[in-house]
Tab-separated table of C-alpha atoms and ligand atoms in Angstrom:
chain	number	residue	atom	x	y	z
R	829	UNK	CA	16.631	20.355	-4.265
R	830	UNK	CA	13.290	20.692	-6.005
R	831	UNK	CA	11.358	17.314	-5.607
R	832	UNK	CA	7.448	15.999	-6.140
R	833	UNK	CA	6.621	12.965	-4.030
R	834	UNK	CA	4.352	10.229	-6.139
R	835	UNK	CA	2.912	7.246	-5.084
R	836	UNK	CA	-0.318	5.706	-3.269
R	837	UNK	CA	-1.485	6.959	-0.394
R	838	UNK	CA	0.022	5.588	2.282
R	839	UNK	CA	2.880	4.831	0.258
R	840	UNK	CA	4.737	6.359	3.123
R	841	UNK	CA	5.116	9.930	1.225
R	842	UNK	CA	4.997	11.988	4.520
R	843	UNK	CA	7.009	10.204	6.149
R	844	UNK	CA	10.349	10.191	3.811
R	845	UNK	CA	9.373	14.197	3.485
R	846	UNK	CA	9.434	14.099	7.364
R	847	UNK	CA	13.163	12.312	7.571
R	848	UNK	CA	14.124	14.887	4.452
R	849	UNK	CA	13.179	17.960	6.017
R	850	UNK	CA	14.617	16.662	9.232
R	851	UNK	CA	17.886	15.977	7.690
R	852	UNK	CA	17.912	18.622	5.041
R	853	UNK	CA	15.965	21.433	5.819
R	854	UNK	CA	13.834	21.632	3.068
R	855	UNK	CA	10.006	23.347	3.112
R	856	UNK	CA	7.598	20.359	2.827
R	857	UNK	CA	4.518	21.182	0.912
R	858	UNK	CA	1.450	19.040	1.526
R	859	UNK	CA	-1.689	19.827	-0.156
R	860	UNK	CA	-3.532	17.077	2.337
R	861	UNK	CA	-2.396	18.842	5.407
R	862	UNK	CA	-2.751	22.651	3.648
R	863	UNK	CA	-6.694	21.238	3.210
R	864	UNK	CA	-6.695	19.458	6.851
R	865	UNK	CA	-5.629	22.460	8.056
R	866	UNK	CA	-8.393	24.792	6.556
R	867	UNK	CA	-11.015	21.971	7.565
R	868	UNK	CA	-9.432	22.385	11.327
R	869	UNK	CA	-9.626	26.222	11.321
R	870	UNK	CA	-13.530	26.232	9.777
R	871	UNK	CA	-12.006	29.022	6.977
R	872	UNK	CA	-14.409	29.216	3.805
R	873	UNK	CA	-11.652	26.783	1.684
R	874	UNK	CA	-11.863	24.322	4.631
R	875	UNK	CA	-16.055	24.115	4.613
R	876	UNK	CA	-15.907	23.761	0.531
R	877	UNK	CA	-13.377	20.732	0.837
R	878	UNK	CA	-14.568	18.990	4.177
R	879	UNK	CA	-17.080	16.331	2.873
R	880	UNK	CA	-15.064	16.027	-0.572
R	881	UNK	CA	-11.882	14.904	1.518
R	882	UNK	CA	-14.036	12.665	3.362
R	883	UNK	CA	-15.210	11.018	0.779
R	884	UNK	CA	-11.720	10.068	-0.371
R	885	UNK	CA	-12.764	12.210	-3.785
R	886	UNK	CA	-10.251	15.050	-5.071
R	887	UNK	CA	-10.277	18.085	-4.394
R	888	UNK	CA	-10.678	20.737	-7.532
R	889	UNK	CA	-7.723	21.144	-9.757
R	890	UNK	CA	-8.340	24.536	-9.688
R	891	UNK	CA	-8.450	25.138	-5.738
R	892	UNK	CA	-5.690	23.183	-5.147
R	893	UNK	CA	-3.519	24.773	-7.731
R	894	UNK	CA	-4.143	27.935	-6.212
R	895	UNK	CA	-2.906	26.451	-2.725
R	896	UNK	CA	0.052	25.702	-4.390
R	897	UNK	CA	1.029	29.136	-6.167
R	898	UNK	CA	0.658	31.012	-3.417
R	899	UNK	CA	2.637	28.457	-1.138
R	900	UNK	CA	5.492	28.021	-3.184
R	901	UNK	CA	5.486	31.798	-4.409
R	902	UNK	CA	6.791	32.689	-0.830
R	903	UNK	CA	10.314	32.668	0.164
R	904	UNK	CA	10.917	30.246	2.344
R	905	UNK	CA	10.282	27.787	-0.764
R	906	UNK	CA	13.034	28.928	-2.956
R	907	UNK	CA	15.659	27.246	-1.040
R	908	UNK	CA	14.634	23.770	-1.932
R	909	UNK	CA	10.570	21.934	-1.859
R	910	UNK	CA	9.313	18.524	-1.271
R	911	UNK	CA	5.730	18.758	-2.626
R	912	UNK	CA	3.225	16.344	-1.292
R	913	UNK	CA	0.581	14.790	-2.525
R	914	UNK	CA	0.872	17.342	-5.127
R	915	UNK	CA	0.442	17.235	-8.300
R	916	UNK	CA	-2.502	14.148	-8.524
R	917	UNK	CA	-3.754	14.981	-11.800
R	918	UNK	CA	-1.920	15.440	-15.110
R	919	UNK	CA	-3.535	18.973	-15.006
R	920	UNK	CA	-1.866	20.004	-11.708
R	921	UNK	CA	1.728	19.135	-13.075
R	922	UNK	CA	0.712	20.819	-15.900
R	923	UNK	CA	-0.040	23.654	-13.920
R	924	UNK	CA	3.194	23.073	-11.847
R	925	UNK	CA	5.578	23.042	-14.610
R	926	UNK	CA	4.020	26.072	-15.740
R	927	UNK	CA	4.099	27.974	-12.268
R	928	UNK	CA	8.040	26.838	-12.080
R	929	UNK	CA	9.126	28.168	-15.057
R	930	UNK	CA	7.330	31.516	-14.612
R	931	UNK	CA	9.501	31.265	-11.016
R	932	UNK	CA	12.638	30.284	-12.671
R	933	UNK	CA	12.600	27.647	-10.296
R	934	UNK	CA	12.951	23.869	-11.735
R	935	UNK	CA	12.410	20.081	-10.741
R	936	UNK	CA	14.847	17.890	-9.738
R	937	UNK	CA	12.716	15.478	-9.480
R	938	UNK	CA	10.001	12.937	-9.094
R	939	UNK	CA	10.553	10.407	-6.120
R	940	UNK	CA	8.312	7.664	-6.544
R	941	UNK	CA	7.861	5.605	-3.696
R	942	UNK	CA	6.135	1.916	-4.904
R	943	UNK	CA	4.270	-0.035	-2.434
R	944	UNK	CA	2.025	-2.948	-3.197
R	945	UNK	CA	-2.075	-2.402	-2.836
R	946	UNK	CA	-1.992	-4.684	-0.248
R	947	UNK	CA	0.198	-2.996	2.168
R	948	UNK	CA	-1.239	0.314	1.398
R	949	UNK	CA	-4.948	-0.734	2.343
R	950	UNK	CA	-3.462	-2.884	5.611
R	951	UNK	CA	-1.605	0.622	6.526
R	952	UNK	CA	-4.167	3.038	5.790
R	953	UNK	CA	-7.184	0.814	7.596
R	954	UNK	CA	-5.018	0.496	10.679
R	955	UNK	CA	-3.024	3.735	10.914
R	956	UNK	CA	-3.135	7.166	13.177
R	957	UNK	CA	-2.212	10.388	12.705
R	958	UNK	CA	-1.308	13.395	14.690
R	959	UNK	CA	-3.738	16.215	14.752
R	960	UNK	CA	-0.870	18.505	15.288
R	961	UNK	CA	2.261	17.424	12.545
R	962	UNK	CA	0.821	14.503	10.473
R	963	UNK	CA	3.103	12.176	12.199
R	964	UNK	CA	1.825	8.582	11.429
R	965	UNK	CA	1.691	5.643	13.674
R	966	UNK	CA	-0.208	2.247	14.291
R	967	UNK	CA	-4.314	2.257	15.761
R	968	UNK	CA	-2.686	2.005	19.478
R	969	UNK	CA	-1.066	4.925	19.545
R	970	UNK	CA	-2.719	8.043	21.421
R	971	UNK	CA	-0.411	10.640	21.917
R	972	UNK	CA	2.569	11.092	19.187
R	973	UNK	CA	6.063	10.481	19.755
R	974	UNK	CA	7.378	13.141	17.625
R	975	UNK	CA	5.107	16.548	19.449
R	976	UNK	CA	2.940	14.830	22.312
R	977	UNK	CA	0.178	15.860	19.934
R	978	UNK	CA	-3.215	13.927	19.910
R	979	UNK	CA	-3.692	10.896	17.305
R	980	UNK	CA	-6.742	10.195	15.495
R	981	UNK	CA	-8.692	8.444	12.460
R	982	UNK	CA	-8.660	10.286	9.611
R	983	UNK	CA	-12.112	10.433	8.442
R	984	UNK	CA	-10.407	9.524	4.826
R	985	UNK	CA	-9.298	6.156	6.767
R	986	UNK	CA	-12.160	4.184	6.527
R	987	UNK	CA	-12.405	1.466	4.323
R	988	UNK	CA	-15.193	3.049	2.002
R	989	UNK	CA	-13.089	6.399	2.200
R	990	UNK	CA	-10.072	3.955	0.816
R	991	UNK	CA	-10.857	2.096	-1.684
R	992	UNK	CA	-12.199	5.404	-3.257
R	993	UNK	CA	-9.483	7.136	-2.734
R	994	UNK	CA	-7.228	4.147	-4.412
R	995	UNK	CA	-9.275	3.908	-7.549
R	996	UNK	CA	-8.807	7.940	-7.670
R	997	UNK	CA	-4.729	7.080	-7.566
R	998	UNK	CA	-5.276	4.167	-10.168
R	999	UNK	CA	-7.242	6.680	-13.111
R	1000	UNK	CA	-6.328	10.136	-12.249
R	1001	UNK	CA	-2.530	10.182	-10.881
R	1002	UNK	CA	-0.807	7.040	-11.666
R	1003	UNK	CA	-0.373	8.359	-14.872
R	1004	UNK	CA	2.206	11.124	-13.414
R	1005	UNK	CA	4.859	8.543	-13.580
R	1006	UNK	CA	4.875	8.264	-17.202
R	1007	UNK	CA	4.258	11.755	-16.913
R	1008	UNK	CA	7.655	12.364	-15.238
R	1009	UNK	CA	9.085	9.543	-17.355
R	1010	UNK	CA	9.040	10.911	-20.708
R	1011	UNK	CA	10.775	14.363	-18.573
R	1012	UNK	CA	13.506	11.891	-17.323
R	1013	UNK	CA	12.780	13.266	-13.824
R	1014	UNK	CA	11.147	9.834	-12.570
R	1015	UNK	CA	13.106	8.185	-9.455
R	1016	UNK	CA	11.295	4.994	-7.906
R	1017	UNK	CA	11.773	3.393	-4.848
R	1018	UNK	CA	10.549	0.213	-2.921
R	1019	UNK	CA	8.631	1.686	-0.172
R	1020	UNK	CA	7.332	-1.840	1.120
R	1021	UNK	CA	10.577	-1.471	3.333
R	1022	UNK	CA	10.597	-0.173	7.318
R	1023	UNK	CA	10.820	3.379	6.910
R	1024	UNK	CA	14.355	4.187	7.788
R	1025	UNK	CA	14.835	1.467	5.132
R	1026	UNK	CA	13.414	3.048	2.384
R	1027	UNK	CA	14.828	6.463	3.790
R	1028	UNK	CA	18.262	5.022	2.950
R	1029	UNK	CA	17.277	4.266	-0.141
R	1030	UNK	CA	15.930	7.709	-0.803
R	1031	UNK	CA	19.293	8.643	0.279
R	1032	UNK	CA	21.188	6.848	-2.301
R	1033	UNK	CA	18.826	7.635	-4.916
R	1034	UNK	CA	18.783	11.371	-5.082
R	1035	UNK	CA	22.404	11.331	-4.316
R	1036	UNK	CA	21.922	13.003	-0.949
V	1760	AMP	P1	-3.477	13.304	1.422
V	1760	AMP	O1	-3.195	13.780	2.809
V	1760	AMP	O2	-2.411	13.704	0.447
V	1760	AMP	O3	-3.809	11.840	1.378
V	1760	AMP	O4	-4.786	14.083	0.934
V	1760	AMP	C1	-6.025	13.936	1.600
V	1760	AMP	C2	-7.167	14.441	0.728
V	1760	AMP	O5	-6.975	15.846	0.439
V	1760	AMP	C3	-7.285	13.792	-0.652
V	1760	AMP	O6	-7.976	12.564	-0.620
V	1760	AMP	C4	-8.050	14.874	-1.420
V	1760	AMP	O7	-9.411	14.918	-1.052
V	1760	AMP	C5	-7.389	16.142	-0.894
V	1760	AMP	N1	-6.182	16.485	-1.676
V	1760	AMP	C6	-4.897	16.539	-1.228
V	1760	AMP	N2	-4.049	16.879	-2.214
V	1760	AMP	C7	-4.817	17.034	-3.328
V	1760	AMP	C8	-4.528	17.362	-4.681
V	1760	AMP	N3	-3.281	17.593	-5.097
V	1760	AMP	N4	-5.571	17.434	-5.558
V	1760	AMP	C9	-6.841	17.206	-5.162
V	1760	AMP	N5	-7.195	16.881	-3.900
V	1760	AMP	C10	-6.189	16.786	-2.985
C-alpha cells in the first residue's frame, strides 16, 4: 500500500506511520526527519535548511522534491510507502504524481488525519521528541520509551516557530485535500482521539 499522510502538524502523522510500519512493514518516508537528519549530520543540504526549519517556514519545493525521488527511487520503497509530511504544496504532489507514474508505482491513498487548531498548538507547545526515531511524548519525558534515545524541543516547537508553521498548513497545503478529493484518493480521520484510537480507525479505514 502506497499512502501520503495529510494533516496539521502535530496532527499525530508520525505517529499512525509509526503503528503502520510497526504492524505492516511498510518504508516510512518523512521529509521532516530526512531534513532533521541532514541538520544533525552538518551535510551541505542540512546547513541550507537549518534556520528555514527553524523558523517554521518551508523548505524549497525543489530541494525537497529531490529528497523524495531519490528516496522513493530505491528499492526498499517499492513494496509499499507511507510518505510524511510530504507533499505540502500543490507543486510537490504535482511533482509526486509525476515521479509515480514515471515509476509505475501508484497511490492508494491520502490519509487525512483532522485535528482541531486547538489541540494541535496545546500538543506541539508541550511535546518532545526523540533525537534518535522521532518518537513523540509529553515535556516530562527525557529518555524515550520506544529506543532509550534522548528527548528534546524541537527548535520548530516554540510558539513563534508554530503559529508560523500553522498559517504555512492553512495557505500552502490544506489545499491537498481537495487536491486528493477531486482524485477520489482522500480518506479522513478524527485524529483528536488517543492514538491507538485513531490507529483503529486508520485500521478500518484503509481496510487493513
Ligand atoms: P515536519 O517534521 O514534517 O513537521 O517538518 C519539519 C520542517 O521541515 C517543516 O516545518 C519544514 O521546514 C521542513 N519540511 C518538511 N517537509 C517538508 C516539505 N514537504 N516541504 C517543505 N518543507 C518541509
Amino acid at each position: 500500500m502506497n499512502l501520503v499522510l495529510l494533516g496539521a502538524p502535530g496532527a499525530g502523522k508520525g505517529t499512525q506511520a509509526q503503528f503502520l510500519v510497526r504492524d505492516f512493514g511498510f518504508l516510512h518516508i518523512s521529509t521532516g526527519d530526512l531534513l532533521r537528519g541532514a541538520v544533525a549530520a552538518g551535510t551541505p543540504l542540512g546547513i541550507q535548511v537549518k534556520e528555514i526549519m527553524a523558523s517554521g517556514k518551508l523548505v524549497s519545493d525543489e530541494l525537497v522534491i529531490a529528497l523524495v525521488k531519490d528516496r522513493i527511487s530505491q528499492d526498499d520503497a517499492h513494496n509499499g510507502f507511507i510518505l510524511d509530511g510530504f507533499p505540502r504544496t500543490v507543486e510537490q504532489a504535482k511533482a509526486l504524481d509525476n515521479l509515480l507514474d514515471e515509476l509505475h508505482l501508484s497511490l492508494d491513498g491520502a490519509l487525512y488525519v483532522n485535528v482541531s487548531e486547538a489541540t494541535i498548538v496545546d500538543r506541539l507547545s508541550s511535546r518532545k521528541t526523540c533525537k534518535a526515531c522521532g518518537y513523540t511524548a509529553g515535556k516530562d519525558c527525557c529518555v524515550c520509551p520506544a529506543c532509550e534515545g534522548e528527548m528534546y524541543q524541537r527548535p520548530d516547537d516554540t510558539p513563534e516557530a508554530i503559529s508560523t508553521r500553522l498559517s504555512t498548513y492553512h495557505n500552502q497545503t490544506s489545499p491537498l485535500i481537495d487536491f486528493y478529493k477531486a482524485q477520489s484518493k482522500l480518506k479522513e480521520v478524527d485524529g483528536g482521539a488517543l492514538p491507538d484510537e485513531v490507529y483503529g480507525e486508520v485500521k478500518r479505514i484503509l481496510g487493513l
